[in-house]
Amino acid sequence: MKLATITSSGPDGQLVVVSRDGGRMLRAPAPTLQAALEDWAKVEPALRDLAGRLADGEGSLLDPARCRAPLPRAWQWLDGSTFSSHSELMQTAFNMPPIETSLPLMYQGLSDRFLGPLDDVPLPSEDEGIDFEGEFGVITDAVPMGVSADDAMAHIRLIVQINDWSLRVIAPVEMKTGFGWIHAKPACSAAPFAVTPDALGDAWQDGRVALPLIVDLNAERFGAANGDAMTFGFHELIAHAAHSRSLPAGTIIGSGTVSNDDYRHVGSSCIAERRGIEMVDEGAPKTPFMRFGDRVRMEARGRDGGVLFGVIDQQVVRAAG
């Protein structure tokens, strides 16, 4: 099943159920995705009924320009860093000591807005190291404190595709404070469709999205790393996040930058990783960070080539004022 949020008069948009090809929609019985998540057991059967009607050919055309992030604002956004190839490369390139922990790495980021898939991305300066980070994420229902990783799997209601924007020049300065990121992590972007785990078929494996995330920068292929290489699955990230607190319905948890061991072959999901490879191989980075007017496109398709999350296609622009 595939869900989307389209523009409406309210800040959280209107929830719709979308056909498998992403071309048609029917209005959902819940007004917003947040409302559906808070009453999922009751609402899901009606949503699946609408998905069946779409499969039979019903529905009106879905205008991609009306699509917002599936959750335009969320109660909570927690982002992991679960691809060891990315972490190890960054440590080597920047001569940093390894982080000595057996726990997942995770931080809490800005969640009061997620940019839509075709929105321009306003940022204050080209000198702050503008970078994209392609990743996968999950949206949960209400998760109890202390949930086990096994039980956490049942709380994954939807899977999404995210671009976690970063300002690389600011990030190391803020990291040294020990208090986490504020300036270095502006609003994330999300692909238009949130899908239930069964929509991925056998590409949903042990709490991981076993699909390549295709990334193009200024219409040139940049990377196609596969999401199956997560050190911790999403169910394990949920259990980690819920150790000492419950998680509200509508919590979004990210995988961190998708990365594979053979990054020289498959490419990267962020510029920082490409620059790290250049530092290791050539002694200095060559790939520049993004400039105003640059465009990044991200898409992950199913193993049958079908539409899953839809496309993120965005241009970086100078923030007004």
PDB file of C-alpha atoms in Angstrom:
ATOM      1  CA  MET A   1       0.000   0.000   0.000  1.00  0.00           C
ATOM      2  CA  LYS A   2       1.213   3.466  -0.919  1.00  0.00           C
ATOM      3  CA  LEU A   3       0.210   6.702   0.846  1.00  0.00           C
ATOM      4  CA  ALA A   4       0.869  10.374   0.111  1.00  0.00           C
ATOM      5  CA  THR A   5       0.040  13.792   1.498  1.00  0.00           C
ATOM      6  CA  ILE A   6      -1.182  16.464  -0.886  1.00  0.00           C
ATOM      7  CA  THR A   7      -1.492  20.201  -0.359  1.00  0.00           C
ATOM      8  CA  SER A   8      -4.654  21.361   1.405  1.00  0.00           C
ATOM      9  CA  SER A   9      -5.698  24.256   3.598  1.00  0.00           C
ATOM     10  CA  GLY A  10      -4.119  22.779   6.741  1.00  0.00           C
ATOM     11  CA  PRO A  11      -0.436  22.595   7.689  1.00  0.00           C
ATOM     12  CA  ASP A  12      -0.432  18.783   7.623  1.00  0.00           C
ATOM     13  CA  GLY A  13      -2.050  18.403   4.187  1.00  0.00           C
ATOM     14  CA  GLN A  14      -4.589  15.799   3.091  1.00  0.00           C
ATOM     15  CA  LEU A  15      -3.860  12.073   3.235  1.00  0.00           C
ATOM     16  CA  VAL A  16      -4.513  10.071   0.062  1.00  0.00           C
ATOM     17  CA  VAL A  17      -4.028   6.455  -0.978  1.00  0.00           C
ATOM     18  CA  VAL A  18      -2.039   6.113  -4.191  1.00  0.00           C
ATOM     19  CA  SER A  19      -2.044   3.516  -6.958  1.00  0.00           C
ATOM     20  CA  ARG A  20       0.988   1.274  -7.346  1.00  0.00           C
ATOM     21  CA  ASP A  21       2.257   3.272 -10.318  1.00  0.00           C
ATOM     22  CA  GLY A  22       1.891   6.540  -8.397  1.00  0.00           C
ATOM     23  CA  GLY A  23      -0.469   8.008 -10.962  1.00  0.00           C
ATOM     24  CA  ARG A  24      -3.899   7.949  -9.273  1.00  0.00           C
ATOM     25  CA  MET A  25      -5.270   8.639  -5.830  1.00  0.00           C
ATOM     26  CA  LEU A  26      -8.313   8.329  -3.587  1.00  0.00           C
ATOM     27  CA  ARG A  27      -8.884  10.494  -0.523  1.00  0.00           C
ATOM     28  CA  ALA A  28      -8.242   8.600   2.721  1.00  0.00           C
ATOM     29  CA  PRO A  29     -10.802   8.305   5.548  1.00  0.00           C
ATOM     30  CA  ALA A  30      -8.297   9.934   7.938  1.00  0.00           C
ATOM     31  CA  PRO A  31      -7.611  13.613   7.247  1.00  0.00           C
ATOM     32  CA  THR A  32      -3.842  13.377   7.749  1.00  0.00           C
ATOM     33  CA  LEU A  33      -1.167  10.705   7.967  1.00  0.00           C
ATOM     34  CA  GLN A  34      -0.568  11.621  11.615  1.00  0.00           C
ATOM     35  CA  ALA A  35      -4.230  10.957  12.392  1.00  0.00           C
ATOM     36  CA  ALA A  36      -4.055   7.604  10.600  1.00  0.00           C
ATOM     37  CA  LEU A  37      -0.943   6.547  12.524  1.00  0.00           C
ATOM     38  CA  GLU A  38      -2.565   7.405  15.841  1.00  0.00           C
ATOM     39  CA  ASP A  39      -5.508   5.099  15.054  1.00  0.00           C
ATOM     40  CA  TRP A  40      -3.795   2.636  12.703  1.00  0.00           C
ATOM     41  CA  ALA A  41      -5.606  -0.544  13.751  1.00  0.00           C
ATOM     42  CA  LYS A  42      -8.940   1.053  12.917  1.00  0.00           C
ATOM     43  CA  VAL A  43      -7.905   3.012   9.826  1.00  0.00           C
ATOM     44  CA  GLU A  44      -5.648   0.503   8.033  1.00  0.00           C
ATOM     45  CA  PRO A  45      -8.466  -1.789   6.746  1.00  0.00           C
ATOM     46  CA  ALA A  46     -10.189   1.193   5.127  1.00  0.00           C
ATOM     47  CA  LEU A  47      -6.912   2.343   3.589  1.00  0.00           C
ATOM     48  CA  ARG A  48      -6.302  -1.107   2.136  1.00  0.00           C
ATOM     49  CA  ASP A  49      -9.826  -1.175   0.747  1.00  0.00           C
ATOM     50  CA  LEU A  50      -9.052   2.041  -1.118  1.00  0.00           C
ATOM     51  CA  ALA A  51      -5.792   0.523  -2.371  1.00  0.00           C
ATOM     52  CA  GLY A  52      -7.828  -2.373  -3.787  1.00  0.00           C
ATOM     53  CA  ARG A  53     -10.184   0.024  -5.540  1.00  0.00           C
ATOM     54  CA  LEU A  54      -7.202   1.815  -7.071  1.00  0.00           C
ATOM     55  CA  ALA A  55      -5.876  -1.529  -8.300  1.00  0.00           C
ATOM     56  CA  ASP A  56      -9.239  -2.000 -10.031  1.00  0.00           C
ATOM     57  CA  GLY A  57      -8.801   1.278 -11.899  1.00  0.00           C
ATOM     58  CA  GLU A  58     -10.618   3.795  -9.717  1.00  0.00           C
ATOM     59  CA  GLY A  59      -9.206   7.131  -8.628  1.00  0.00           C
ATOM     60  CA  SER A  60      -8.394  10.594  -9.939  1.00  0.00           C
ATOM     61  CA  LEU A  61      -5.070  11.722 -11.368  1.00  0.00           C
ATOM     62  CA  LEU A  62      -2.399  12.603  -8.833  1.00  0.00           C
ATOM     63  CA  ASP A  63      -0.541  15.811  -9.654  1.00  0.00           C
ATOM     64  CA  PRO A  64       3.087  15.355  -8.484  1.00  0.00           C
ATOM     65  CA  ALA A  65       3.329  19.100  -7.867  1.00  0.00           C
ATOM     66  CA  ARG A  66       0.711  18.764  -5.100  1.00  0.00           C
ATOM     67  CA  CYS A  67       2.700  16.156  -3.165  1.00  0.00           C
ATOM     68  CA  ARG A  68       4.288  17.179   0.092  1.00  0.00           C
ATOM     69  CA  ALA A  69       6.424  15.091   2.410  1.00  0.00           C
ATOM     70  CA  PRO A  70       4.297  12.174   3.677  1.00  0.00           C
ATOM     71  CA  LEU A  71       4.550  13.709   7.160  1.00  0.00           C
ATOM     72  CA  PRO A  72       5.017  17.452   6.553  1.00  0.00           C
ATOM     73  CA  ARG A  73       5.829  17.792  10.240  1.00  0.00           C
ATOM     74  CA  ALA A  74       6.502  15.014  12.720  1.00  0.00           C
ATOM     75  CA  TRP A  75       6.551  14.587  16.463  1.00  0.00           C
ATOM     76  CA  GLN A  76      10.055  13.201  16.289  1.00  0.00           C
ATOM     77  CA  TRP A  77      12.924  12.697  13.808  1.00  0.00           C
ATOM     78  CA  LEU A  78      15.744  10.409  14.909  1.00  0.00           C
ATOM     79  CA  ASP A  79      18.567   9.730  12.481  1.00  0.00           C
ATOM     80  CA  GLY A  80      21.011   6.872  12.718  1.00  0.00           C
ATOM     81  CA  SER A  81      24.415   6.254  11.203  1.00  0.00           C
ATOM     82  CA  THR A  82      24.248   2.567  10.409  1.00  0.00           C
ATOM     83  CA  PHE A  83      26.505   2.010   7.394  1.00  0.00           C
ATOM     84  CA  SER A  84      29.942   1.059   8.702  1.00  0.00           C
ATOM     85  CA  SER A  85      31.645   1.602   5.326  1.00  0.00           C
ATOM     86  CA  HIS A  86      30.715   5.287   5.494  1.00  0.00           C
ATOM     87  CA  SER A  87      31.852   5.730   9.093  1.00  0.00           C
ATOM     88  CA  GLU A  88      35.143   3.898   8.553  1.00  0.00           C
ATOM     89  CA  LEU A  89      35.939   5.876   5.411  1.00  0.00           C
ATOM     90  CA  MET A  90      35.299   9.187   7.176  1.00  0.00           C
ATOM     91  CA  GLN A  91      37.504   8.140  10.082  1.00  0.00           C
ATOM     92  CA  THR A  92      40.328   7.187   7.711  1.00  0.00           C
ATOM     93  CA  ALA A  93      40.035  10.263   5.499  1.00  0.00           C
ATOM     94  CA  PHE A  94      39.944  12.733   8.395  1.00  0.00           C
ATOM     95  CA  ASN A  95      42.281  10.810  10.706  1.00  0.00           C
ATOM     96  CA  MET A  96      39.636  10.510  13.409  1.00  0.00           C
ATOM     97  CA  PRO A  97      39.678   7.833  16.122  1.00  0.00           C
ATOM     98  CA  PRO A  98      36.918   5.220  15.891  1.00  0.00           C
ATOM     99  CA  ILE A  99      33.870   5.701  18.093  1.00  0.00           C
ATOM    100  CA  GLU A 100      34.145   3.022  20.751  1.00  0.00           C
ATOM    101  CA  THR A 101      30.592   1.750  21.194  1.00  0.00           C
ATOM    102  CA  SER A 102      28.527  -1.313  20.403  1.00  0.00           C
ATOM    103  CA  LEU A 103      25.342   0.775  20.342  1.00  0.00           C
ATOM    104  CA  PRO A 104      23.759   2.345  17.259  1.00  0.00           C
ATOM    105  CA  LEU A 105      24.751   5.948  16.572  1.00  0.00           C
ATOM    106  CA  MET A 106      21.743   8.265  16.589  1.00  0.00           C
ATOM    107  CA  TYR A 107      20.874  11.921  17.015  1.00  0.00           C
ATOM    108  CA  GLN A 108      17.604  13.846  17.295  1.00  0.00           C
ATOM    109  CA  GLY A 109      17.059  16.380  14.533  1.00  0.00           C
ATOM    110  CA  LEU A 110      14.649  19.048  13.367  1.00  0.00           C
ATOM    111  CA  SER A 111      11.179  17.571  12.886  1.00  0.00           C
ATOM    112  CA  ASP A 112       8.752  20.503  12.727  1.00  0.00           C
ATOM    113  CA  ARG A 113       8.990  20.495   8.920  1.00  0.00           C
ATOM    114  CA  PHE A 114      10.008  18.158   6.128  1.00  0.00           C
ATOM    115  CA  LEU A 115      10.439  19.674   2.688  1.00  0.00           C
ATOM    116  CA  GLY A 116       8.374  18.229  -0.150  1.00  0.00           C
ATOM    117  CA  PRO A 117       9.996  16.158  -2.897  1.00  0.00           C
ATOM    118  CA  LEU A 118      10.035  18.949  -5.508  1.00  0.00           C
ATOM    119  CA  ASP A 119      10.515  21.941  -3.190  1.00  0.00           C
ATOM    120  CA  ASP A 120      13.437  24.294  -3.630  1.00  0.00           C
ATOM    121  CA  VAL A 121      15.889  24.032  -0.727  1.00  0.00           C
ATOM    122  CA  PRO A 122      16.661  27.497   0.699  1.00  0.00           C
ATOM    123  CA  LEU A 123      19.983  27.787   2.519  1.00  0.00           C
ATOM    124  CA  PRO A 124      21.921  30.807   3.764  1.00  0.00           C
ATOM    125  CA  SER A 125      25.357  30.421   2.168  1.00  0.00           C
ATOM    126  CA  GLU A 126      27.316  28.416  -0.398  1.00  0.00           C
ATOM    127  CA  ASP A 127      30.332  28.657   1.923  1.00  0.00           C
ATOM    128  CA  GLU A 128      28.886  26.317   4.550  1.00  0.00           C
ATOM    129  CA  GLY A 129      29.471  23.057   2.641  1.00  0.00           C
ATOM    130  CA  ILE A 130      26.018  22.227   1.251  1.00  0.00           C
ATOM    131  CA  ASP A 131      25.614  18.475   0.980  1.00  0.00           C
ATOM    132  CA  PHE A 132      22.807  15.957   0.451  1.00  0.00           C
ATOM    133  CA  GLU A 133      22.507  12.615   2.242  1.00  0.00           C
ATOM    134  CA  GLY A 134      20.358   9.935   0.659  1.00  0.00           C
ATOM    135  CA  GLU A 135      18.843   7.499   3.102  1.00  0.00           C
ATOM    136  CA  PHE A 136      15.872   5.318   3.923  1.00  0.00           C
ATOM    137  CA  GLY A 137      13.605   5.716   6.921  1.00  0.00           C
ATOM    138  CA  VAL A 138      10.640   4.224   8.749  1.00  0.00           C
ATOM    139  CA  ILE A 139       7.588   5.741  10.405  1.00  0.00           C
ATOM    140  CA  THR A 140       6.267   4.063  13.544  1.00  0.00           C
ATOM    141  CA  ASP A 141       3.014   3.872  15.408  1.00  0.00           C
ATOM    142  CA  ALA A 142       3.168   4.379  19.204  1.00  0.00           C
ATOM    143  CA  VAL A 143       6.130   2.417  20.601  1.00  0.00           C
ATOM    144  CA  PRO A 144       6.321   1.467  24.294  1.00  0.00           C
ATOM    145  CA  MET A 145       9.400   2.172  26.363  1.00  0.00           C
ATOM    146  CA  GLY A 146      11.760  -0.798  26.555  1.00  0.00           C
ATOM    147  CA  VAL A 147      10.439  -2.559  23.457  1.00  0.00           C
ATOM    148  CA  SER A 148      12.628  -5.405  22.209  1.00  0.00           C
ATOM    149  CA  ALA A 149      14.067  -5.367  18.714  1.00  0.00           C
ATOM    150  CA  ASP A 150      11.917  -8.366  17.772  1.00  0.00           C
ATOM    151  CA  ASP A 151       8.735  -6.673  18.978  1.00  0.00           C
ATOM    152  CA  ALA A 152       9.754  -3.355  17.429  1.00  0.00           C
ATOM    153  CA  MET A 153       9.344  -4.808  13.934  1.00  0.00           C
ATOM    154  CA  ALA A 154       5.547  -4.772  14.384  1.00  0.00           C
ATOM    155  CA  HIS A 155       5.647  -1.030  15.073  1.00  0.00           C
ATOM    156  CA  ILE A 156       7.093  -0.200  11.634  1.00  0.00           C
ATOM    157  CA  ARG A 157       4.047   1.007   9.732  1.00  0.00           C
ATOM    158  CA  LEU A 158       5.601   2.780   6.758  1.00  0.00           C
ATOM    159  CA  ILE A 159       8.906   3.084   4.917  1.00  0.00           C
ATOM    160  CA  VAL A 160      10.119   6.321   3.347  1.00  0.00           C
ATOM    161  CA  GLN A 161      13.006   7.793   1.372  1.00  0.00           C
ATOM    162  CA  ILE A 162      14.774  10.849   2.803  1.00  0.00           C
ATOM    163  CA  ASN A 163      17.331  13.471   1.823  1.00  0.00           C
ATOM    164  CA  ASP A 164      18.994  14.592   5.050  1.00  0.00           C
ATOM    165  CA  TRP A 165      20.582  17.933   4.148  1.00  0.00           C
ATOM    166  CA  SER A 166      23.877  18.821   5.850  1.00  0.00           C
ATOM    167  CA  LEU A 167      26.161  21.837   6.065  1.00  0.00           C
ATOM    168  CA  ARG A 168      29.587  20.223   6.279  1.00  0.00           C
ATOM    169  CA  VAL A 169      31.656  23.261   7.236  1.00  0.00           C
ATOM    170  CA  ILE A 170      29.504  23.886  10.307  1.00  0.00           C
ATOM    171  CA  ALA A 171      29.126  20.247  11.388  1.00  0.00           C
ATOM    172  CA  PRO A 172      32.611  19.657  12.908  1.00  0.00           C
ATOM    173  CA  VAL A 173      32.429  22.939  14.825  1.00  0.00           C
ATOM    174  CA  GLU A 174      29.120  21.958  16.414  1.00  0.00           C
ATOM    175  CA  MET A 175      30.292  18.399  17.073  1.00  0.00           C
ATOM    176  CA  LYS A 176      33.168  19.708  19.188  1.00  0.00           C
ATOM    177  CA  THR A 177      30.721  21.371  21.584  1.00  0.00           C
ATOM    178  CA  GLY A 178      29.355  17.977  22.591  1.00  0.00           C
ATOM    179  CA  PHE A 179      25.779  19.270  22.391  1.00  0.00           C
ATOM    180  CA  GLY A 180      24.852  18.110  18.876  1.00  0.00           C
ATOM    181  CA  TRP A 181      23.808  19.850  15.689  1.00  0.00           C
ATOM    182  CA  ILE A 182      21.638  22.922  15.229  1.00  0.00           C
ATOM    183  CA  HIS A 183      22.985  25.013  12.319  1.00  0.00           C
ATOM    184  CA  ALA A 184      24.529  22.059  10.459  1.00  0.00           C
ATOM    185  CA  LYS A 185      21.255  20.192  10.060  1.00  0.00           C
ATOM    186  CA  PRO A 186      18.507  22.165   8.271  1.00  0.00           C
ATOM    187  CA  ALA A 187      15.161  20.624   7.325  1.00  0.00           C
ATOM    188  CA  CYS A 188      15.206  17.237   5.619  1.00  0.00           C
ATOM    189  CA  SER A 189      13.329  16.397   2.431  1.00  0.00           C
ATOM    190  CA  ALA A 190      11.170  13.333   1.775  1.00  0.00           C
ATOM    191  CA  ALA A 191      10.051  11.473  -1.322  1.00  0.00           C
ATOM    192  CA  PRO A 192       6.293  11.692  -1.978  1.00  0.00           C
ATOM    193  CA  PHE A 193       5.177   8.165  -1.097  1.00  0.00           C
ATOM    194  CA  ALA A 194       5.249   6.279   2.186  1.00  0.00           C
ATOM    195  CA  VAL A 195       4.782   2.540   1.636  1.00  0.00           C
ATOM    196  CA  THR A 196       3.870  -0.363   3.883  1.00  0.00           C
ATOM    197  CA  PRO A 197       6.591  -3.001   4.316  1.00  0.00           C
ATOM    198  CA  ASP A 198       4.684  -5.557   2.236  1.00  0.00           C
ATOM    199  CA  ALA A 199       4.912  -3.208  -0.774  1.00  0.00           C
ATOM    200  CA  LEU A 200       8.662  -3.911  -0.917  1.00  0.00           C
ATOM    201  CA  GLY A 201       8.168  -7.675  -1.242  1.00  0.00           C
ATOM    202  CA  ASP A 202      11.412  -9.563  -0.722  1.00  0.00           C
ATOM    203  CA  ALA A 203      13.355  -6.282  -0.805  1.00  0.00           C
ATOM    204  CA  TRP A 204      12.284  -5.805   2.835  1.00  0.00           C
ATOM    205  CA  GLN A 205      14.833  -8.005   4.607  1.00  0.00           C
ATOM    206  CA  ASP A 206      15.490  -8.165   8.353  1.00  0.00           C
ATOM    207  CA  GLY A 207      14.407  -4.557   8.876  1.00  0.00           C
ATOM    208  CA  ARG A 208      16.413  -3.289   5.914  1.00  0.00           C
ATOM    209  CA  VAL A 209      15.554  -1.893   2.469  1.00  0.00           C
ATOM    210  CA  ALA A 210      17.526  -4.154   0.129  1.00  0.00           C
ATOM    211  CA  LEU A 211      17.399  -1.814  -2.857  1.00  0.00           C
ATOM    212  CA  PRO A 212      19.845   0.617  -4.478  1.00  0.00           C
ATOM    213  CA  LEU A 213      19.233   4.311  -3.894  1.00  0.00           C
ATOM    214  CA  ILE A 214      19.942   6.034  -7.215  1.00  0.00           C
ATOM    215  CA  VAL A 215      21.433   9.511  -6.743  1.00  0.00           C
ATOM    216  CA  ASP A 216      22.091  11.987  -9.577  1.00  0.00           C
ATOM    217  CA  LEU A 217      23.829  15.334  -9.087  1.00  0.00           C
ATOM    218  CA  ASN A 218      23.198  17.871 -11.854  1.00  0.00           C
ATOM    219  CA  ALA A 219      21.900  15.068 -14.109  1.00  0.00           C
ATOM    220  CA  GLU A 220      25.029  12.908 -13.691  1.00  0.00           C
ATOM    221  CA  ARG A 221      25.031   9.595 -11.826  1.00  0.00           C
ATOM    222  CA  PHE A 222      26.579  10.016  -8.387  1.00  0.00           C
ATOM    223  CA  GLY A 223      25.757   6.772  -6.609  1.00  0.00           C
ATOM    224  CA  ALA A 224      23.643   3.642  -6.362  1.00  0.00           C
ATOM    225  CA  ALA A 225      24.467   2.175  -2.950  1.00  0.00           C
ATOM    226  CA  ASN A 226      22.209  -0.560  -1.577  1.00  0.00           C
ATOM    227  CA  GLY A 227      20.308  -0.198   1.692  1.00  0.00           C
ATOM    228  CA  ASP A 228      20.859  -3.819   2.729  1.00  0.00           C
ATOM    229  CA  ALA A 229      24.272  -3.072   4.291  1.00  0.00           C
ATOM    230  CA  MET A 230      22.917  -1.505   7.507  1.00  0.00           C
ATOM    231  CA  THR A 231      24.854  -2.690  10.554  1.00  0.00           C
ATOM    232  CA  PHE A 232      21.631  -2.367  12.581  1.00  0.00           C
ATOM    233  CA  GLY A 233      18.173  -2.948  11.131  1.00  0.00           C
ATOM    234  CA  PHE A 234      15.373  -0.445  11.658  1.00  0.00           C
ATOM    235  CA  HIS A 235      13.813  -2.650  14.335  1.00  0.00           C
ATOM    236  CA  GLU A 236      17.074  -2.452  16.292  1.00  0.00           C
ATOM    237  CA  LEU A 237      17.173   1.336  15.877  1.00  0.00           C
ATOM    238  CA  ILE A 238      13.633   1.575  17.263  1.00  0.00           C
ATOM    239  CA  ALA A 239      14.557  -0.549  20.282  1.00  0.00           C
ATOM    240  CA  HIS A 240      17.607   1.653  20.880  1.00  0.00           C
ATOM    241  CA  ALA A 241      15.547   4.853  20.652  1.00  0.00           C
ATOM    242  CA  ALA A 242      12.881   3.500  23.013  1.00  0.00           C
ATOM    243  CA  HIS A 243      15.265   2.319  25.742  1.00  0.00           C
ATOM    244  CA  SER A 244      14.219   4.970  28.260  1.00  0.00           C
ATOM    245  CA  ARG A 245      11.219   6.639  26.610  1.00  0.00           C
ATOM    246  CA  SER A 246       8.187   5.700  24.606  1.00  0.00           C
ATOM    247  CA  LEU A 247       7.971   6.940  21.013  1.00  0.00           C
ATOM    248  CA  PRO A 248       4.842   8.724  19.792  1.00  0.00           C
ATOM    249  CA  ALA A 249       3.001   7.592  16.693  1.00  0.00           C
ATOM    250  CA  GLY A 250       4.551   9.428  13.780  1.00  0.00           C
ATOM    251  CA  THR A 251       8.159   9.020  14.891  1.00  0.00           C
ATOM    252  CA  ILE A 252      10.501   8.934  11.871  1.00  0.00           C
ATOM    253  CA  ILE A 253      13.794   7.049  12.158  1.00  0.00           C
ATOM    254  CA  GLY A 254      16.473   7.292   9.467  1.00  0.00           C
ATOM    255  CA  SER A 255      19.182   4.883   8.387  1.00  0.00           C
ATOM    256  CA  GLY A 256      21.888   7.475   7.857  1.00  0.00           C
ATOM    257  CA  THR A 257      23.733   7.893   4.566  1.00  0.00           C
ATOM    258  CA  VAL A 258      23.373   4.746   2.451  1.00  0.00           C
ATOM    259  CA  SER A 259      26.842   3.361   1.786  1.00  0.00           C
ATOM    260  CA  ASN A 260      28.472   0.122   0.637  1.00  0.00           C
ATOM    261  CA  ASP A 261      31.955  -1.342   1.031  1.00  0.00           C
ATOM    262  CA  ASP A 262      32.511  -1.140  -2.730  1.00  0.00           C
ATOM    263  CA  TYR A 263      31.852   2.619  -2.806  1.00  0.00           C
ATOM    264  CA  ARG A 264      34.462   3.140  -5.501  1.00  0.00           C
ATOM    265  CA  HIS A 265      32.274   0.988  -7.767  1.00  0.00           C
ATOM    266  CA  VAL A 266      28.697   1.826  -6.717  1.00  0.00           C
ATOM    267  CA  GLY A 267      29.305   5.466  -5.862  1.00  0.00           C
ATOM    268  CA  SER A 268      28.095   7.449  -2.879  1.00  0.00           C
ATOM    269  CA  SER A 269      24.916   8.952  -1.400  1.00  0.00           C
ATOM    270  CA  CYS A 270      26.588  12.164  -0.232  1.00  0.00           C
ATOM    271  CA  ILE A 271      29.368  14.463  -1.387  1.00  0.00           C
ATOM    272  CA  ALA A 272      31.326  14.092   1.860  1.00  0.00           C
ATOM    273  CA  GLU A 273      31.865  10.402   1.147  1.00  0.00           C
ATOM    274  CA  ARG A 274      33.052  11.125  -2.410  1.00  0.00           C
ATOM    275  CA  ARG A 275      35.471  13.701  -1.017  1.00  0.00           C
ATOM    276  CA  GLY A 276      36.674  11.179   1.568  1.00  0.00           C
ATOM    277  CA  ILE A 277      37.462   8.662  -1.171  1.00  0.00           C
ATOM    278  CA  GLU A 278      39.418  11.344  -3.030  1.00  0.00           C
ATOM    279  CA  MET A 279      41.375  12.196   0.113  1.00  0.00           C
ATOM    280  CA  VAL A 280      42.348   8.557   0.629  1.00  0.00           C
ATOM    281  CA  ASP A 281      43.126   7.857  -3.039  1.00  0.00           C
ATOM    282  CA  GLU A 282      44.542  11.184  -4.211  1.00  0.00           C
ATOM    283  CA  GLY A 283      45.538  13.066  -1.071  1.00  0.00           C
ATOM    284  CA  ALA A 284      42.977  15.858  -1.392  1.00  0.00           C
ATOM    285  CA  PRO A 285      39.258  16.306  -2.089  1.00  0.00           C
ATOM    286  CA  LYS A 286      38.265  17.453  -5.572  1.00  0.00           C
ATOM    287  CA  THR A 287      34.473  17.246  -5.710  1.00  0.00           C
ATOM    288  CA  PRO A 288      32.947  20.569  -4.613  1.00  0.00           C
ATOM    289  CA  PHE A 289      29.971  20.894  -2.345  1.00  0.00           C
ATOM    290  CA  MET A 290      26.726  22.161  -3.868  1.00  0.00           C
ATOM    291  CA  ARG A 291      26.221  25.691  -5.170  1.00  0.00           C
ATOM    292  CA  PHE A 292      23.002  27.630  -5.569  1.00  0.00           C
ATOM    293  CA  GLY A 293      21.276  26.347  -8.706  1.00  0.00           C
ATOM    294  CA  ASP A 294      22.634  22.800  -8.337  1.00  0.00           C
ATOM    295  CA  ARG A 295      20.075  19.984  -8.423  1.00  0.00           C
ATOM    296  CA  VAL A 296      19.989  16.550  -6.791  1.00  0.00           C
ATOM    297  CA  ARG A 297      17.663  13.692  -7.725  1.00  0.00           C
ATOM    298  CA  MET A 298      17.049  10.514  -5.718  1.00  0.00           C
ATOM    299  CA  GLU A 299      14.943   7.455  -6.437  1.00  0.00           C
ATOM    300  CA  ALA A 300      14.715   3.823  -5.332  1.00  0.00           C
ATOM    301  CA  ARG A 301      12.620   1.490  -7.475  1.00  0.00           C
ATOM    302  CA  GLY A 302      11.318  -1.980  -6.653  1.00  0.00           C
ATOM    303  CA  ARG A 303      13.034  -5.095  -7.945  1.00  0.00           C
ATOM    304  CA  ASP A 304      10.460  -5.209 -10.720  1.00  0.00           C
ATOM    305  CA  GLY A 305      11.363  -1.649 -11.717  1.00  0.00           C
ATOM    306  CA  GLY A 306       8.103  -0.296 -10.351  1.00  0.00           C
ATOM    307  CA  VAL A 307       7.582   2.997  -8.535  1.00  0.00           C
ATOM    308  CA  LEU A 308       8.056   2.780  -4.774  1.00  0.00           C
ATOM    309  CA  PHE A 309       8.735   6.030  -2.929  1.00  0.00           C
ATOM    310  CA  GLY A 310       8.670   8.298  -5.947  1.00  0.00           C
ATOM    311  CA  VAL A 311      11.346  10.875  -6.755  1.00  0.00           C
ATOM    312  CA  ILE A 312      13.097  13.583  -4.766  1.00  0.00           C
ATOM    313  CA  ASP A 313      14.212  16.219  -7.293  1.00  0.00           C
ATOM    314  CA  GLN A 314      15.339  19.489  -5.745  1.00  0.00           C
ATOM    315  CA  GLN A 315      17.349  22.609  -6.450  1.00  0.00           C
ATOM    316  CA  VAL A 316      19.401  24.466  -3.847  1.00  0.00           C
ATOM    317  CA  VAL A 317      18.613  28.192  -3.715  1.00  0.00           C
ATOM    318  CA  ARG A 318      19.687  31.189  -1.642  1.00  0.00           C
ATOM    319  CA  ALA A 319      17.407  31.775   1.331  1.00  0.00           C
ATOM    320  CA  ALA A 320      15.425  34.997   1.133  1.00  0.00           C
ATOM    321  CA  GLY A 321      16.529  37.829   3.371  1.00  0.00           C
TER     322      GLY A 321
END
